mmCIF file of C-alpha atoms in Angstrom:
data_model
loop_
_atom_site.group_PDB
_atom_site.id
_atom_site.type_symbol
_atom_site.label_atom_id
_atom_site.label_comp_id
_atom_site.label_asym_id
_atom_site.label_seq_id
_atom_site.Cartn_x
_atom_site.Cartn_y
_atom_site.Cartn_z
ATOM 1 C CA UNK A 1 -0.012 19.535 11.227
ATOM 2 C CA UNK A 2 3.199 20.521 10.563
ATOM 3 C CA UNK A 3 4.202 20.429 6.994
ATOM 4 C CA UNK A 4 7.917 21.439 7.428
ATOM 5 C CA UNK A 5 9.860 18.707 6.831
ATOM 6 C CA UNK A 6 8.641 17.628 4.242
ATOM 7 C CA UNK A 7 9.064 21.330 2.548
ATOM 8 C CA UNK A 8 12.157 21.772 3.703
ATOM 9 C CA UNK A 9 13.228 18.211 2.243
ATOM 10 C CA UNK A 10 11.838 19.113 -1.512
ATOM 11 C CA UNK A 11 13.210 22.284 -1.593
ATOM 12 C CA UNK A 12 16.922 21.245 -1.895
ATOM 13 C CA UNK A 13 16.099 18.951 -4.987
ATOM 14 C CA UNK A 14 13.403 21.057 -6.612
ATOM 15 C CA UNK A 15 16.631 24.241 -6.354
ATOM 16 C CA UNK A 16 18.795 21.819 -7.743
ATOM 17 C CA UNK A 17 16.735 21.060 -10.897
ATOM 18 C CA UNK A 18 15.708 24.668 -11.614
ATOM 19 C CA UNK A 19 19.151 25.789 -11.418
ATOM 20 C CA UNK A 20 19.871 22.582 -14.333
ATOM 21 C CA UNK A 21 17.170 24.122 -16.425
ATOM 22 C CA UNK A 22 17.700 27.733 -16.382
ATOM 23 C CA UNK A 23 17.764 29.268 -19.466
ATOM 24 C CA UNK A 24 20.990 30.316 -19.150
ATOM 25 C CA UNK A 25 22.585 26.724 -18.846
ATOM 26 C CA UNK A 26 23.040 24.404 -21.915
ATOM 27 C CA UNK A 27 20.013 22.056 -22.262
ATOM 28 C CA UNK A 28 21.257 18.577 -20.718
ATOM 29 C CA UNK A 29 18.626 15.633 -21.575
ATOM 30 C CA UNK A 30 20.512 13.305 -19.193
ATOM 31 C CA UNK A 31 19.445 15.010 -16.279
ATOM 32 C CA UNK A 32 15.974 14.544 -15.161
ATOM 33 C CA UNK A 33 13.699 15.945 -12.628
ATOM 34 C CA UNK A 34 9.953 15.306 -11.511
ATOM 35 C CA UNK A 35 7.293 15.614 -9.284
ATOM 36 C CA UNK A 36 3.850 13.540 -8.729
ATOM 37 C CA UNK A 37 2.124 12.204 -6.893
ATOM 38 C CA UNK A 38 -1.630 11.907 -5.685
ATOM 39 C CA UNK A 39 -5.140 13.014 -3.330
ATOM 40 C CA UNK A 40 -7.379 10.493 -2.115
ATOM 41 C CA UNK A 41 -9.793 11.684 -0.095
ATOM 42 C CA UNK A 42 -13.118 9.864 1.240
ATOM 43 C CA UNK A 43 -16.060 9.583 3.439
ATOM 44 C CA UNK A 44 -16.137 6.107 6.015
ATOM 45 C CA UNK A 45 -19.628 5.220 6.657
ATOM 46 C CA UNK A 46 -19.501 2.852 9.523
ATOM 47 C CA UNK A 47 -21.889 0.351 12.042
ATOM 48 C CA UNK A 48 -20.286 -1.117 15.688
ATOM 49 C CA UNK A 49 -22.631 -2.519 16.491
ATOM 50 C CA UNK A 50 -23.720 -0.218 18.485
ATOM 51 C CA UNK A 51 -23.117 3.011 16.810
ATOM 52 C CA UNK A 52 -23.567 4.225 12.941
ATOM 53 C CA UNK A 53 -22.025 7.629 11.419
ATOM 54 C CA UNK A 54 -19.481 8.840 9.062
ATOM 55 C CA UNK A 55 -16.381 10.373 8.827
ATOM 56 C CA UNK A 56 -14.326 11.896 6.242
ATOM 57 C CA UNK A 57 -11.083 10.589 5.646
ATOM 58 C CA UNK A 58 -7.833 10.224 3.627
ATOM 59 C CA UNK A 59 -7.867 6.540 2.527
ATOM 60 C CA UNK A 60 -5.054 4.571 3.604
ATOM 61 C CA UNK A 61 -5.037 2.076 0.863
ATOM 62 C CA UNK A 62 -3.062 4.497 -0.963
ATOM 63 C CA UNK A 63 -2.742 7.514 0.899
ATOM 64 C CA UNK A 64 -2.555 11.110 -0.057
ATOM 65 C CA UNK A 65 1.566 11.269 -1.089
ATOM 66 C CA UNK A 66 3.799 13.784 -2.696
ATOM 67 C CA UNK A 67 7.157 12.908 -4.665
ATOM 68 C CA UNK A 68 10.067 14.139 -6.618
ATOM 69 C CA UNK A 69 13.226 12.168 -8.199
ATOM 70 C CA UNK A 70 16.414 13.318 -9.429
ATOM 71 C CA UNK A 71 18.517 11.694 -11.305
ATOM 72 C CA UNK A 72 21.386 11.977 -13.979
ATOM 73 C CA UNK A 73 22.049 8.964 -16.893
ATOM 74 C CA UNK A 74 25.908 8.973 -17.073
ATOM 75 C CA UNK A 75 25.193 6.468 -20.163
ATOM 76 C CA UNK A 76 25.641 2.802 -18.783
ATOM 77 C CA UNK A 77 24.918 3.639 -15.321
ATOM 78 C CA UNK A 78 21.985 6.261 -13.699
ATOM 79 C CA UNK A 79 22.343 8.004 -9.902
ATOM 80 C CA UNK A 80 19.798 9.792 -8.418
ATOM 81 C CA UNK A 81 17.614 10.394 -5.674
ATOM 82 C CA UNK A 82 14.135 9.994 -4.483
ATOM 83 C CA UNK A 83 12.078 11.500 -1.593
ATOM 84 C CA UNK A 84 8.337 10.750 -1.160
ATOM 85 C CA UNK A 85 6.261 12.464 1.763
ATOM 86 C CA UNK A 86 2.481 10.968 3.139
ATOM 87 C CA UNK A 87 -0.025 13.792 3.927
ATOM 88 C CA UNK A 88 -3.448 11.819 5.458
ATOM 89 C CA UNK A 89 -6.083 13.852 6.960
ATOM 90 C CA UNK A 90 -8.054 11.828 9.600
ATOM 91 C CA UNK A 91 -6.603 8.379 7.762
ATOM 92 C CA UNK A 92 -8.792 5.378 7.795
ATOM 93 C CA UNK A 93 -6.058 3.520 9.887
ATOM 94 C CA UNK A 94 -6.105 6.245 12.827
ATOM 95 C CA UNK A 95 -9.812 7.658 12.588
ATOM 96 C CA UNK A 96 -11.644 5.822 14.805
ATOM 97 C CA UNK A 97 -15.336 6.706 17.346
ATOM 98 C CA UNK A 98 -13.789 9.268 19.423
ATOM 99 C CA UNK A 99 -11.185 11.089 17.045
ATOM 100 C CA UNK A 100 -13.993 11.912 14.242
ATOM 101 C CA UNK A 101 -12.062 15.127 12.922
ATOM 102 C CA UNK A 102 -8.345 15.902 10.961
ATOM 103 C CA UNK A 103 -6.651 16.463 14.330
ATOM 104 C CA UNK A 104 -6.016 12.662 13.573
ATOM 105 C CA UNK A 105 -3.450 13.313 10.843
ATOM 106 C CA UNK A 106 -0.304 12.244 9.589
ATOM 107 C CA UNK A 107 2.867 13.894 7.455
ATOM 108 C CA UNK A 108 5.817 12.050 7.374
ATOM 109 C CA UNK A 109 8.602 11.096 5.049
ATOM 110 C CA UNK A 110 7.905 7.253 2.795
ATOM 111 C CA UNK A 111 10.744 7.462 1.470
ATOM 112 C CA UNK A 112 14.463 9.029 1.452
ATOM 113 C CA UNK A 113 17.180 7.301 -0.578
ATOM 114 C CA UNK A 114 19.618 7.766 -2.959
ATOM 115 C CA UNK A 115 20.122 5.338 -6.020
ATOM 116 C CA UNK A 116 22.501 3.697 -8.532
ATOM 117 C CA UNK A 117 21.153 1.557 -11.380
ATOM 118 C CA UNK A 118 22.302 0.118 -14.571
ATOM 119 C CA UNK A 119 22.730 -3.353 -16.458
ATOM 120 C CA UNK A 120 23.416 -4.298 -13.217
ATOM 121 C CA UNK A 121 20.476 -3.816 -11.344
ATOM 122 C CA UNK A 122 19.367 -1.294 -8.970
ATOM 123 C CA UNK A 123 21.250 -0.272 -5.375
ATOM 124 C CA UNK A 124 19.512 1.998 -2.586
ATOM 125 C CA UNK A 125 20.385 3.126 0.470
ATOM 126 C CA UNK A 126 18.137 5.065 2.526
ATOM 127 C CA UNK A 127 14.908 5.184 3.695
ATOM 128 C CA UNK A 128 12.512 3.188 1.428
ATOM 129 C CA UNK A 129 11.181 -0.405 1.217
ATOM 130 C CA UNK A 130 12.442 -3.569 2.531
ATOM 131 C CA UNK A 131 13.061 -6.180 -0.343
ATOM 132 C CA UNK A 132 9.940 -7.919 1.001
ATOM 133 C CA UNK A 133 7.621 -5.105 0.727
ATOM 134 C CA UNK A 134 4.502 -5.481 -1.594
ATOM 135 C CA UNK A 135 5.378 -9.494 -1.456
ATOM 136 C CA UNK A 136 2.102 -9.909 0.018
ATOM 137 C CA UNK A 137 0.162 -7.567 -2.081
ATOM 138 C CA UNK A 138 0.054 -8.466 -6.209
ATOM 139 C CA UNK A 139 -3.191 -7.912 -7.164
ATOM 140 C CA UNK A 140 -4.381 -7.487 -10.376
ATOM 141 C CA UNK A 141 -8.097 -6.644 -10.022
ATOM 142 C CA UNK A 142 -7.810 -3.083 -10.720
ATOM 143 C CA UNK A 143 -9.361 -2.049 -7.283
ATOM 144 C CA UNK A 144 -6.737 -2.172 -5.159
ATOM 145 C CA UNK A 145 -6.984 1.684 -4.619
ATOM 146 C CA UNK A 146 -10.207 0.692 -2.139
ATOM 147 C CA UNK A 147 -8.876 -2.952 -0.966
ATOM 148 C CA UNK A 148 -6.404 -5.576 -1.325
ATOM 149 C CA UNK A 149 -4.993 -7.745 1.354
ATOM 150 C CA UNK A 150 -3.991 -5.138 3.860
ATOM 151 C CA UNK A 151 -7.820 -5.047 4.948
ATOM 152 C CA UNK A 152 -6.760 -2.920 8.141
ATOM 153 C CA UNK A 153 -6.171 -0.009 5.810
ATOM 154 C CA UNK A 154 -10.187 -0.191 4.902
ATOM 155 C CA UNK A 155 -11.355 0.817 8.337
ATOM 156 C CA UNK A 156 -8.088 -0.022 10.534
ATOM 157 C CA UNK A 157 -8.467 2.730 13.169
ATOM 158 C CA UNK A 158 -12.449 2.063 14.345
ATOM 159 C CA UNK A 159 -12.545 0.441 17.799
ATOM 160 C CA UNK A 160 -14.492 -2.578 18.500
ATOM 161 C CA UNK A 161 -17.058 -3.214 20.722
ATOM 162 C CA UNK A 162 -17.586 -5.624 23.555
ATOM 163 C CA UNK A 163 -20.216 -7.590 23.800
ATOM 164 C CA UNK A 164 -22.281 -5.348 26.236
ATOM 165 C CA UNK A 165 -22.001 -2.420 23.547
ATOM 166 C CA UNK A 166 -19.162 -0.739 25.278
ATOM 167 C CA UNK A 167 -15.936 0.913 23.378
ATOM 168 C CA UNK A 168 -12.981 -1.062 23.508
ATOM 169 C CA UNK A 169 -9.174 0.090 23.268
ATOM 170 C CA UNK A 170 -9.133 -2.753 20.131
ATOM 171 C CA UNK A 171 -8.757 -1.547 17.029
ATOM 172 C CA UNK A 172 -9.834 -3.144 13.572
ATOM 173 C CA UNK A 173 -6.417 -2.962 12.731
ATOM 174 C CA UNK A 174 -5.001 -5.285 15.992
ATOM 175 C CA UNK A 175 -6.588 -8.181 14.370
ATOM 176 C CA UNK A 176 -5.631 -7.972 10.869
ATOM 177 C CA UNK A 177 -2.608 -7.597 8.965
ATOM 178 C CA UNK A 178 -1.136 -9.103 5.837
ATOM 179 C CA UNK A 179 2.051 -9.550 7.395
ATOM 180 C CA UNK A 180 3.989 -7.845 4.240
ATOM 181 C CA UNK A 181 7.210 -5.886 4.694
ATOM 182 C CA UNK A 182 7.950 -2.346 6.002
ATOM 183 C CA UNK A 183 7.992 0.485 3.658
ATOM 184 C CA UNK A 184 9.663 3.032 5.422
ATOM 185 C CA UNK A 185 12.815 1.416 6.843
ATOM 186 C CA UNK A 186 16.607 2.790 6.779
ATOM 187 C CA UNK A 187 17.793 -0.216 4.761
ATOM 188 C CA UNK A 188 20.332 -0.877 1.530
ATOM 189 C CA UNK A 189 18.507 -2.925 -1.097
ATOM 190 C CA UNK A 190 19.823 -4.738 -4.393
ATOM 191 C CA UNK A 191 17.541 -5.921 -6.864
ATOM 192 C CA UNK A 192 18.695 -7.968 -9.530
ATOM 193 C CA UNK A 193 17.999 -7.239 -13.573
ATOM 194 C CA UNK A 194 15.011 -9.120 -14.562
ATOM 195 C CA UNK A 195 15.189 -12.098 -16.263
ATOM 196 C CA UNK A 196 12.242 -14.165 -18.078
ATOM 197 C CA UNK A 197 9.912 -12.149 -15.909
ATOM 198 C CA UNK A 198 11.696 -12.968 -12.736
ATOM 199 C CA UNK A 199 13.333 -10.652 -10.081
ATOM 200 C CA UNK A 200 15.482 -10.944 -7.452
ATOM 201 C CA UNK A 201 15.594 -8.549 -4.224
ATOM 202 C CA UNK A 202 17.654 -8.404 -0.686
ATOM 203 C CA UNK A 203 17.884 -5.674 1.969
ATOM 204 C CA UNK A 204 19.476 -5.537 5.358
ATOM 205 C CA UNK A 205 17.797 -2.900 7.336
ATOM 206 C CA UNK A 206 17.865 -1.494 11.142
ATOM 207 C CA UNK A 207 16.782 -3.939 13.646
ATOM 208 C CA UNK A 208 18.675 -6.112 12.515
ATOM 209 C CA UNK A 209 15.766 -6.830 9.347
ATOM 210 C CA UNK A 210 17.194 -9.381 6.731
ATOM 211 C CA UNK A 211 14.694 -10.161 3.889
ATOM 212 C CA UNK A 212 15.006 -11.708 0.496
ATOM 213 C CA UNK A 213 12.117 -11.830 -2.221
ATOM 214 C CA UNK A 214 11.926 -12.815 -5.588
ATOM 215 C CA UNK A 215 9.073 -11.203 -7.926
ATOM 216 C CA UNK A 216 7.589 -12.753 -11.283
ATOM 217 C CA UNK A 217 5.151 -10.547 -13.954
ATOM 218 C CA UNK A 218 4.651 -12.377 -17.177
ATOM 219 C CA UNK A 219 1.982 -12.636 -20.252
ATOM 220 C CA UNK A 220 0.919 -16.042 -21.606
ATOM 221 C CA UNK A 221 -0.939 -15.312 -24.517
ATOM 222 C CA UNK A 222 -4.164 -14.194 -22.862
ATOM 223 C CA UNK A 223 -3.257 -14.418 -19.163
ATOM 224 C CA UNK A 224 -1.260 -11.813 -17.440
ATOM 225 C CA UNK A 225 0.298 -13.236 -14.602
ATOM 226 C CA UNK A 226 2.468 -11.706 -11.317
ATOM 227 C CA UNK A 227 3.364 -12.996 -7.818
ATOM 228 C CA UNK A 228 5.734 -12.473 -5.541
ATOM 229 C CA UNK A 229 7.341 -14.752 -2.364
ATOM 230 C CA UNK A 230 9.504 -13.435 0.436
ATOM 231 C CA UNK A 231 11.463 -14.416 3.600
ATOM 232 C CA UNK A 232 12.427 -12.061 5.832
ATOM 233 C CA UNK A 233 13.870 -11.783 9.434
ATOM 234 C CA UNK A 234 14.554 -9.614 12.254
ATOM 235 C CA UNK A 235 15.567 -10.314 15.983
ATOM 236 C CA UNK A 236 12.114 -11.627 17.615
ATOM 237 C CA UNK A 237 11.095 -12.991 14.351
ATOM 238 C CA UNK A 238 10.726 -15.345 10.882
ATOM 239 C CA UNK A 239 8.330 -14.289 8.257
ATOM 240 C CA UNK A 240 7.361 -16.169 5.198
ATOM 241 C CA UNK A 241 4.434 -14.423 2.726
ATOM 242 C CA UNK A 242 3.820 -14.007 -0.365
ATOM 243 C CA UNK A 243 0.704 -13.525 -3.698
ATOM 244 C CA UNK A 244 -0.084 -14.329 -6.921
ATOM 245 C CA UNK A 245 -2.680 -13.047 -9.212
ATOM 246 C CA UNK A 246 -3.590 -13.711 -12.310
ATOM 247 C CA UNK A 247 -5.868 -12.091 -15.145
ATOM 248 C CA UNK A 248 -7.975 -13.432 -18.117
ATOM 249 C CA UNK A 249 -7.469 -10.307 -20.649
ATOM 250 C CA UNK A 250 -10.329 -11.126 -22.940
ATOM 251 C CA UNK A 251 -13.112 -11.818 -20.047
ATOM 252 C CA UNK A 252 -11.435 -9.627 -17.679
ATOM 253 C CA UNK A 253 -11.916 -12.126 -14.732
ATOM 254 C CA UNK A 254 -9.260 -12.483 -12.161
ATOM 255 C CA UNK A 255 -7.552 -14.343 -9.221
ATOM 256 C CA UNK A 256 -5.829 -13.553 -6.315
ATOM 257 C CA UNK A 257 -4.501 -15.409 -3.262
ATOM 258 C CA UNK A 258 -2.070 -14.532 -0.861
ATOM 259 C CA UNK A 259 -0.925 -15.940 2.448
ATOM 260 C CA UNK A 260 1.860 -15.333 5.263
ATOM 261 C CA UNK A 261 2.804 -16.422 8.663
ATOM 262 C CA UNK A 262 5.064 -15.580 11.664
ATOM 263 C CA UNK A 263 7.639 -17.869 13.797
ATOM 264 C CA UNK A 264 7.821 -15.640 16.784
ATOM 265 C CA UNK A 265 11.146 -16.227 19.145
ATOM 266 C CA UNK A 266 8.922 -16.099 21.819
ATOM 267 C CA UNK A 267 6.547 -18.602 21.428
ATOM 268 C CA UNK A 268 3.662 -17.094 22.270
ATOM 269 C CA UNK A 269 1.519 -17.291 19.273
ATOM 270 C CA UNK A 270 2.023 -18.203 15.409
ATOM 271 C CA UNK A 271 0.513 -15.273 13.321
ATOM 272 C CA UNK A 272 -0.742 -15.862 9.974
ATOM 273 C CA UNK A 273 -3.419 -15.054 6.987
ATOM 274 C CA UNK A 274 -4.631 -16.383 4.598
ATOM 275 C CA UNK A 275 -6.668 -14.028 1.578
ATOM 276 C CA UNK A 276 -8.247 -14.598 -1.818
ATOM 277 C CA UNK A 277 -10.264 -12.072 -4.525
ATOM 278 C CA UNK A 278 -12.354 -12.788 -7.422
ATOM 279 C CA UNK A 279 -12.361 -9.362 -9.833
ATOM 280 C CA UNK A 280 -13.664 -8.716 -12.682
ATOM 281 C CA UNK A 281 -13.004 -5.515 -15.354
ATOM 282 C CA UNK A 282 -14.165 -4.195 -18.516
ATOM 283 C CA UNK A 283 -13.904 -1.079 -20.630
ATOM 284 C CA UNK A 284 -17.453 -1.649 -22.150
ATOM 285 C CA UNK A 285 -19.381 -0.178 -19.656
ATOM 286 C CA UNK A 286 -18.765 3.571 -19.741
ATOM 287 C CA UNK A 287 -16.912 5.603 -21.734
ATOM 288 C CA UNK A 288 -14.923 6.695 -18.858
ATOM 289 C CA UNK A 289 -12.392 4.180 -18.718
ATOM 290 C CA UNK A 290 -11.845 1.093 -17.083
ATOM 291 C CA UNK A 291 -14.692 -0.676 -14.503
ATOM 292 C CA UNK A 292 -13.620 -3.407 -11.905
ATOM 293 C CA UNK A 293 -15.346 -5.006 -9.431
ATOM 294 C CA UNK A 294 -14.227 -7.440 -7.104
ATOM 295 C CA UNK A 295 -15.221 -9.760 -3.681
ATOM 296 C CA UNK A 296 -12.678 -11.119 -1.307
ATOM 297 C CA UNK A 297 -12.634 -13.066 1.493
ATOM 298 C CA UNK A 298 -9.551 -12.653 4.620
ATOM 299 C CA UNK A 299 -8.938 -15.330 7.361
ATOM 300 C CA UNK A 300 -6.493 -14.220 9.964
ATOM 301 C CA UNK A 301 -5.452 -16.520 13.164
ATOM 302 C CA UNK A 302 -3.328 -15.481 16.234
ATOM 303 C CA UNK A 303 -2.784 -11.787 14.896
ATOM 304 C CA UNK A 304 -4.036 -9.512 17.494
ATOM 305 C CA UNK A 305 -3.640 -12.065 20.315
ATOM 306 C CA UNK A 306 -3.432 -15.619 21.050
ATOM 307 C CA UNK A 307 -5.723 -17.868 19.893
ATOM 308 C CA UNK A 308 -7.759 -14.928 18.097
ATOM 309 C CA UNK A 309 -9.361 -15.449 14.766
ATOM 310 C CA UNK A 310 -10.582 -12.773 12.204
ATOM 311 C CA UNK A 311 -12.462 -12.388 9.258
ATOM 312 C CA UNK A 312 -13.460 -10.078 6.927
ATOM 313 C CA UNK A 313 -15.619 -10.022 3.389
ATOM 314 C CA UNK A 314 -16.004 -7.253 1.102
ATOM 315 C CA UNK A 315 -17.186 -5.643 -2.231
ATOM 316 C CA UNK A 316 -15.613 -3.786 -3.890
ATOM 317 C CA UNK A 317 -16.141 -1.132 -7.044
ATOM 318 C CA UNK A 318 -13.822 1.430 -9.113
ATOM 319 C CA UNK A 319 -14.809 3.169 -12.048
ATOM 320 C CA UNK A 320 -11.723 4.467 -13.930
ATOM 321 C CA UNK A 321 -11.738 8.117 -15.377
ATOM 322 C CA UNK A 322 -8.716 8.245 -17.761
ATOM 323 C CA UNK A 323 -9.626 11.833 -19.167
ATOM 324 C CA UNK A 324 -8.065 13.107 -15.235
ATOM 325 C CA UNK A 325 -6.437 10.286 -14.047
ATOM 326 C CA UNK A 326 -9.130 9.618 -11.656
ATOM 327 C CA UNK A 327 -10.691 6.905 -9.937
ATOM 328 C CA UNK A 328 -13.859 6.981 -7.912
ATOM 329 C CA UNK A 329 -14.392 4.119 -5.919
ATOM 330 C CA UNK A 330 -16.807 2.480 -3.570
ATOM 331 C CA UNK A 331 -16.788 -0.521 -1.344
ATOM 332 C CA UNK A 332 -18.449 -2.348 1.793
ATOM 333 C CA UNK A 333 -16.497 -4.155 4.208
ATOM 334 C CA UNK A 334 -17.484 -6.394 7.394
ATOM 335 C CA UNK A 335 -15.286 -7.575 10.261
ATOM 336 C CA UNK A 336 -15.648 -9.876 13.029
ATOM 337 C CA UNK A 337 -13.053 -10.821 15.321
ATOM 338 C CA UNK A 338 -13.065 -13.700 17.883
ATOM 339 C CA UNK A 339 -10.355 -13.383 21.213
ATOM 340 C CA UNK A 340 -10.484 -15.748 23.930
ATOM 341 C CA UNK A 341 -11.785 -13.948 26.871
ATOM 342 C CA UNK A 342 -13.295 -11.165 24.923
ATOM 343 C CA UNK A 343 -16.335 -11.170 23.396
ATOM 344 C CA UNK A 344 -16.651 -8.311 20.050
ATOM 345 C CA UNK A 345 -19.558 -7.107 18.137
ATOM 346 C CA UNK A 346 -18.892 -7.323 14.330
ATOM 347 C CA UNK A 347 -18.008 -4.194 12.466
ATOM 348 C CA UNK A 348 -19.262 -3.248 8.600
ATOM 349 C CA UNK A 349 -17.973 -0.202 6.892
ATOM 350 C CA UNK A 350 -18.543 1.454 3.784
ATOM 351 C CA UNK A 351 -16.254 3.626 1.861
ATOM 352 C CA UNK A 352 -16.478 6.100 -1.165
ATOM 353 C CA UNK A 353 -14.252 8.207 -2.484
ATOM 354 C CA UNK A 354 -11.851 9.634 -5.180
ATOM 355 C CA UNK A 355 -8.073 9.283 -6.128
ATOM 356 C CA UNK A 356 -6.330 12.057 -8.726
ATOM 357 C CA UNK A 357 -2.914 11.351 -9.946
ATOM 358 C CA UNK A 358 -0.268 14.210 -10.496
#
C-alpha cells in the first residue's frame, strides 16, 4: 500500500488550520476546520458453487474513508475546500477466490475540490461527484451500510463459475450495476438552493460527461419521503436512473424502488435494472439504538453482456449502537446470472461486520 498521497494531500490543510488556531492568533469563529470519517471492516462468507470459505474484507458499501474540510464564512457567501481519501483492505468489490489476502487493496483520493456556496447555491470544481451521483441510490431503510442497489458492492469481486465447476474470469460485479453516476470525476457542479424539498444539480465533467438531476426529501405528516431522477451523458452513451423511498415513521416500514437504463451509441446492447426493498426499523428492540431489517429483490438485463440477465435477493440486518457511532451489521445475498453461451453456477454470500464513525 502506499499511503502517501493521501498524507501528503491532508497535510497542507490540516497546517493551514493549526496555524488559524494557534494560541497566539485571535480566535476567528468563521473559519472552520474538520476531520472524520469512518472503518468498516468485515468477514465475506461465500458458496460458488463449487467452493465455500471466507475472507476478511473492507466493505465496499461504504468503504473505509478519511476526510477533512476547510472553509471560511465571509458572511453571505462560504469558500472552502474538501479532500476525502478511500483506504479498503481486500474490498468486497476486488477480493475474489484467488486474491484471499490485503494485497488486494485500494487508497486513492474520492474527492478533491474546492467550493463556493451561499443563498445562491453551491459551486465545485474538482474532483468529486457528478450531479447524477447517488440518483440511483435513496434509500431509507437504515441498512444501506450492508446493501442498497449497488448489489456488486456486496460480493462484487468473487468470480463465477461455469457450469462444469471451473473458475471463470466473470466477476459478480460484470453483471450488476445500478447504473448511478461517478463519484470521483474532475467535473464543475452547481446545485441549486432548495426549494419545497426540491433540488436542482448539473455538472460537466471529463469525457465529455453532461448530467443533470433533480433531488426531492420531504415529510408529510407521518411519511418521510426522498427520491431522486437524473439524465446524464457522455460520448458512447445516454443514461436515465433514478429512486424513491419512502418511510412510515410510526410503524417504521419502508419502500424503495429504483430503476435505470443505458442507450449505448453502439448498439450493441440496452443495459438496465430494475430494484425494490421492503425495510423495516424500530428503536424498541434494544437499548442500543436503532434496528432495521430489510429484503430486496434486483433484476438486471444486458449489463455484463448481451442478452444476459441477473438477479439477486437478499436479507439484510443492522443493529445501531448510538453510544459509539457504530453499526454492526449482517446480511445474506444470492446471485445468479444467465449469458448466452455461458452457462454459471449461482453464487450466495454472507457478510458481517462493523462500521465506526469519526
Amino acid at each position: 500500500m502506499r499511503f502517501y498521497k493521501p498524507a501528503l494531500a491532508v497535510l497542507p490543510i490540516s497546517l493551514l488550520a493549526s496555524g488559524a488556531f494557534a494560541q497566539d492568533q485571535p480566535e476567528d469563529n468563521r473559519l472552520k476546520f474538520s476531520i472524520s470519517g469512518q472503518i468498516n471492516r468485515g468477514i465475506l462468507f461465500f458458496d460458488d458453487g463449487g467452493e465455500t470459505g471466507e475472507i476478511f474484507v473492507d466493505n465496499d458499501n461504504s468503504s473505509t474513508r478519511l476526510r477533512a474540510t476547510l472553509s471560511y464564512d465571509f458572511g453571505q457567501v462560504t469558500i472552502g475546500g474538501h479532500t476525502e481519501f478511500e483506504f479498503e483492505f481486500s474490498s468486497t468489490a476486488e477480493i475474489n477466490q484467488i486474491n484471499t489476502d490485503d494485497s488486494v487493496s485500494v487508497a486513492n483520493e474520492r474527492k478533491f475540490e474546492l467550493f463556493v456556496e451561499g443563498g445562491f447555491g453551491r459551486l465545485s470544481f474538482g474532483q468529486g461527484d457528478s450531479a447524477s451521483n447517488g440518483a440511483s441510490e435513496v434509500d431509507l431503510s437504515g441498512t444501506t451500510v450492508v446493501g442498497y442497489s449497488g448489489i456488486a458492492d456486496f460480493a462484487g469481486g468473487l468470480l463465477l463459475r461455469d457450469g462444469a465447476g471451473a473458475l471463470t474470469t466473470s466477476r459478480i460485479g460484470n453483471f450488476f450495476s445500478n447504473l448511478d453516476g461517478n463519484s470521483r470525476i474532475e467535473r464543475i457542479r452547481y446545485d441549486t438552493p432548495t426549494y419545497k424539498g426540491f433540488t436542482g444539480s448539473i455538472s460537466l465533467g471529463q469525457d465529455d460527461q453532461e448530467d443533470l438531476a433533480i433531488r426531492y426529501k420531504n415529510d408529510y405528516g407521518d411519511y418521510k419521503v426522498a427520491g431522486a431522477i437524473s439524465y446524464s451523458t457522455t460520448n458512447s452513451r445516454d443514461r436515465i436512473h433514478g429512486s424513491v423511498s419512502a418511510l412510515h415513521n410510526p410503524t417504521g416500514i419502508s419502500l424503495t424502488f429504483a430503476s435505470g437504463s443505458d442507450d449505448l451509441d453502439s448498439g450493441a446492447r440496452d443495459p438496465g435494472f430494475n430494484y425494490v426493498k421492503v425495510g423495516y426499523q424500530t428503536n424498541d428492540l434494544l437499548a442500543w439504538g436503532k434496528t432495521a431489517f430489510s429484503i430486496d429483490y434486483y433484476d438486471g438485463s444486458d449489463i455484463g453482456a448481451a442478452g444476459s440477465d441477473s438477479e439477486s435477493f437478499a436479507l439484510l440486518a443492522v443493529q445501531n449502537i448510538d453510544r459509539y457511532n457504530t453499526e454492526i451489521y449482517a446480511g445474506y445475498r444470492t446471485y445468479s446470472v444467465d449469458s448466452p453461451g455461458q452457462t454459471f453456477q449461482d453464487l450466495d454470500g454472507f457478510l458481517v461486520g462493523a462500521r465506526f464513525k469519526f
